[in-house]
Amino acid sequence: MKISRVLTASAVAAGSVVLLSGTAFAHVSVQPQGEAAKGSYATVNFKVPNESDTASTVKVEVNFPTDHPLASVMPQPVPGWDVEVTKSKLDKPLEVHGNKITEAVSKVTWTADDKGVQPGQFQQFPVSLGQLPEDADQMVFKALQTYSDKEVVRWIEEPVEGGEEPEKPAPVLQLSEAADDHHGGGSADKAADSDSDAKGGDDAKENTASADSSDGTARALGIAGILVGAAGVAFGVLAGRRRSA
């Protein structure tokens, strides 16, 4: 009897741990598709899981950092969702590719036009961002998640280095070190060099084949000349013998 009680209590405790762990990690997050390098452009996914057992997620608001404003923010259409991009005036204009940018996106809002994110499901919202800051290691995006029962979950708590994860952490995008060429020019140059080398190799092969063909023709003509000469000598010898006879 005692053993069965202990086993039952252990099972309940283990189940509680699993449930609590799932709840703790089921928060709004942001992850890049590939790499998010400093000073470059990147496409990221805002992942929104539904933590409710009875309500659906019907609206998601993502606020963009004002300390590192982004000149280009383009959300990808998501079926079943309307998207609204809000811009704000900048205190200090940005200069991008020689152009002055006086306003930047401050918020992107997705609103479900149907059922939204159902219980036990999640939805990803892709966004193209750029240029990412060169003087930061991460970007914090504060998000609000609204449910169909009017509950609003505020994912706005910024993580503290060395501290415990907040109860409602804001999505954080980690930035990798910048490449030598933010726009991939180095790769393009390598590709061009490869094409040039390939073409040069093809030209060399063609020249070699042409040279081999010329040498073969010359040899054939030389052999033909020798044979003709030999035939002439043989004919001369025979003619001389006939005259002598």
XYZ file of C-alpha atoms in Angstrom:
245
model
C 0.000 0.000 0.000
C 2.782 2.407 0.929
C 4.678 1.575 -2.252
C 1.630 2.304 -4.413
C 1.096 5.634 -2.620
C 4.717 6.594 -3.187
C 4.483 5.684 -6.887
C 1.249 7.660 -7.266
C 2.728 10.718 -5.565
C 5.854 10.487 -7.738
C 3.776 10.269 -10.908
C 1.731 13.321 -9.897
C 4.882 15.258 -9.070
C 6.502 14.294 -12.368
C 3.377 15.327 -14.266
C 3.335 18.670 -12.462
C 6.965 19.294 -13.384
C 6.246 18.562 -17.048
C 3.208 20.840 -17.081
C 5.021 23.676 -15.336
C 8.031 23.341 -17.637
C 5.796 23.475 -20.697
C 4.056 26.598 -19.400
C 7.331 28.293 -18.516
C 8.758 27.866 -22.010
C 5.551 28.579 -23.954
C 6.132 32.291 -24.456
C 6.309 34.614 -27.447
C 9.775 34.463 -28.991
C 11.708 35.645 -32.045
C 14.177 33.625 -34.122
C 16.014 34.504 -37.347
C 15.705 32.484 -40.528
C 19.369 31.709 -40.938
C 21.525 34.444 -39.441
C 20.898 37.926 -38.033
C 24.275 39.636 -38.453
C 25.039 43.134 -37.230
C 24.610 45.779 -39.934
C 22.804 43.378 -42.281
C 19.232 42.504 -43.252
C 17.454 39.443 -41.893
C 14.105 37.670 -41.878
C 12.833 36.700 -38.446
C 9.857 34.722 -37.156
C 7.801 35.869 -34.186
C 6.494 32.611 -32.705
C 3.241 32.937 -30.761
C 2.011 29.849 -28.865
C -1.473 29.675 -27.325
C -1.319 29.085 -23.560
C -5.071 29.102 -22.968
C -7.202 25.968 -22.794
C -10.445 27.752 -23.674
C -9.641 30.893 -25.688
C -7.918 31.664 -28.977
C -5.197 34.233 -29.666
C -6.846 36.866 -31.845
C -4.297 39.716 -31.835
C -0.536 40.088 -31.564
C 1.270 43.418 -31.183
C 5.047 43.627 -31.495
C 6.727 46.880 -30.478
C 10.053 47.729 -32.079
C 12.940 49.186 -30.063
C 13.326 52.961 -30.246
C 17.006 52.948 -29.265
C 17.842 51.090 -32.489
C 15.197 52.101 -35.045
C 14.961 50.064 -38.241
C 14.525 51.795 -41.591
C 13.042 48.716 -43.281
C 10.366 46.499 -41.724
C 8.259 44.345 -44.070
C 5.874 41.714 -42.668
C 5.095 38.669 -44.778
C 1.362 38.046 -45.327
C -0.063 35.351 -43.052
C -3.302 33.644 -44.156
C -6.186 34.423 -41.791
C -4.527 37.525 -40.366
C -4.675 41.253 -41.170
C -1.469 43.198 -40.567
C -0.977 46.869 -39.727
C 2.372 48.640 -39.676
C 2.663 51.736 -37.465
C 5.417 54.300 -38.047
C 6.675 57.074 -35.784
C 8.811 60.170 -36.297
C 12.452 59.832 -35.325
C 14.131 62.301 -33.002
C 17.317 61.794 -34.994
C 17.008 60.912 -38.712
C 18.747 57.795 -39.986
C 21.004 57.799 -43.028
C 20.688 54.650 -45.147
C 22.493 54.329 -48.486
C 22.845 58.106 -48.675
C 19.149 58.733 -47.947
C 17.778 60.361 -44.801
C 15.034 58.418 -43.023
C 12.838 60.590 -40.764
C 10.454 57.891 -39.528
C 10.665 54.217 -38.638
C 8.326 51.370 -37.779
C 7.406 51.421 -34.099
C 4.819 48.617 -34.040
C 3.406 45.790 -36.138
C -0.055 44.438 -35.272
C -1.604 41.203 -36.530
C -5.372 40.740 -36.066
C -7.139 37.471 -36.817
C -9.980 37.695 -39.318
C -11.187 34.195 -38.465
C -10.449 31.803 -35.585
C -6.923 32.912 -34.740
C -4.504 30.619 -32.911
C -6.509 27.800 -31.339
C -5.676 26.175 -27.962
C -2.763 23.777 -28.271
C -1.434 25.499 -31.422
C 1.075 28.195 -32.339
C 1.535 30.643 -35.214
C 4.645 32.206 -36.761
C 4.690 35.750 -38.134
C 7.654 36.368 -40.523
C 9.124 39.864 -40.844
C 12.040 41.209 -42.891
C 14.224 43.629 -40.902
C 17.107 45.938 -41.720
C 19.565 47.332 -41.328
C 20.280 45.691 -37.998
C 22.368 47.802 -35.598
C 26.139 47.412 -35.619
C 26.623 48.570 -32.013
C 24.332 46.085 -30.241
C 24.439 42.380 -29.407
C 20.686 41.943 -29.207
C 17.344 43.598 -29.869
C 14.354 43.432 -27.511
C 10.820 43.386 -28.961
C 8.029 43.860 -26.427
C 4.856 41.999 -27.396
C 1.195 41.937 -26.353
C -0.923 38.819 -26.893
C -4.710 39.237 -26.837
C -7.113 36.318 -26.398
C -10.698 35.942 -27.525
C -11.863 36.171 -23.880
C -10.302 39.689 -23.695
C -7.277 38.551 -21.652
C -4.074 40.392 -22.610
C -0.693 38.853 -21.835
C 2.125 41.393 -21.809
C 5.455 39.890 -22.891
C 7.466 42.984 -21.965
C 9.915 42.037 -19.206
C 13.503 42.484 -20.345
C 15.948 39.753 -19.304
C 18.785 40.623 -16.962
C 22.213 39.151 -17.675
C 23.056 36.545 -15.053
C 19.541 36.673 -13.582
C 16.589 34.325 -13.742
C 14.252 34.386 -16.711
C 11.321 36.758 -16.104
C 7.813 35.363 -15.827
C 6.702 37.211 -18.975
C 9.953 37.744 -20.944
C 10.031 39.961 -24.014
C 11.216 38.352 -27.277
C 14.971 38.873 -27.724
C 16.792 38.669 -31.058
C 20.464 37.763 -30.679
C 22.750 39.399 -33.261
C 25.821 37.656 -34.658
C 29.057 39.351 -35.637
C 29.021 41.284 -38.900
C 30.449 39.705 -42.020
C 33.094 41.462 -44.134
C 30.440 42.382 -46.700
C 26.926 43.010 -45.325
C 25.306 42.661 -48.738
C 27.060 39.492 -49.831
C 29.323 41.226 -52.341
C 32.173 38.963 -51.344
C 30.163 35.902 -52.279
C 29.147 37.497 -55.548
C 32.756 38.321 -56.353
C 33.763 34.735 -55.570
C 31.010 33.460 -57.804
C 32.135 35.801 -60.581
C 35.727 34.664 -60.137
C 34.589 31.057 -60.288
C 32.659 31.736 -63.489
C 35.681 33.506 -64.935
C 37.942 30.615 -63.982
C 35.476 28.158 -65.464
C 35.288 30.136 -68.714
C 39.059 30.435 -68.774
C 39.324 26.688 -68.301
C 36.862 26.090 -71.128
C 38.813 28.464 -73.407
C 42.049 26.677 -72.545
C 40.451 23.314 -73.333
C 39.174 24.670 -76.651
C 42.621 26.070 -77.509
C 44.268 22.773 -76.584
C 41.774 20.826 -78.662
C 42.358 23.197 -81.595
C 46.107 22.851 -81.260
C 45.828 19.059 -81.079
C 43.650 19.076 -84.178
C 46.161 21.260 -86.060
C 49.045 18.996 -85.049
C 47.101 15.941 -86.176
C 46.345 17.518 -89.558
C 49.988 18.502 -90.052
C 51.154 14.990 -89.208
C 48.632 13.458 -91.597
C 49.763 15.777 -94.415
C 53.407 14.986 -93.675
C 52.794 11.233 -93.787
C 50.814 11.634 -97.015
C 53.705 13.605 -98.522
C 56.194 10.899 -97.562
C 54.007 8.220 -99.098
C 53.628 10.226 -102.327
C 57.371 10.779 -102.459
C 58.062 7.094 -101.884
C 55.608 6.172 -104.645
C 57.373 8.597 -106.995
C 60.772 7.086 -106.267
C 59.430 3.558 -106.819
C 57.856 4.628 -110.105
C 61.154 6.184 -111.238
C 63.101 3.024 -110.446
C 60.695 0.826 -112.354
C 60.734 3.180 -115.332
C 64.556 3.101 -115.398
C 64.603 -0.702 -115.380
C 62.172 -0.832 -118.293
C 64.339 1.529 -120.349
C 67.440 -0.534 -119.616
C 65.630 -3.639 -120.738
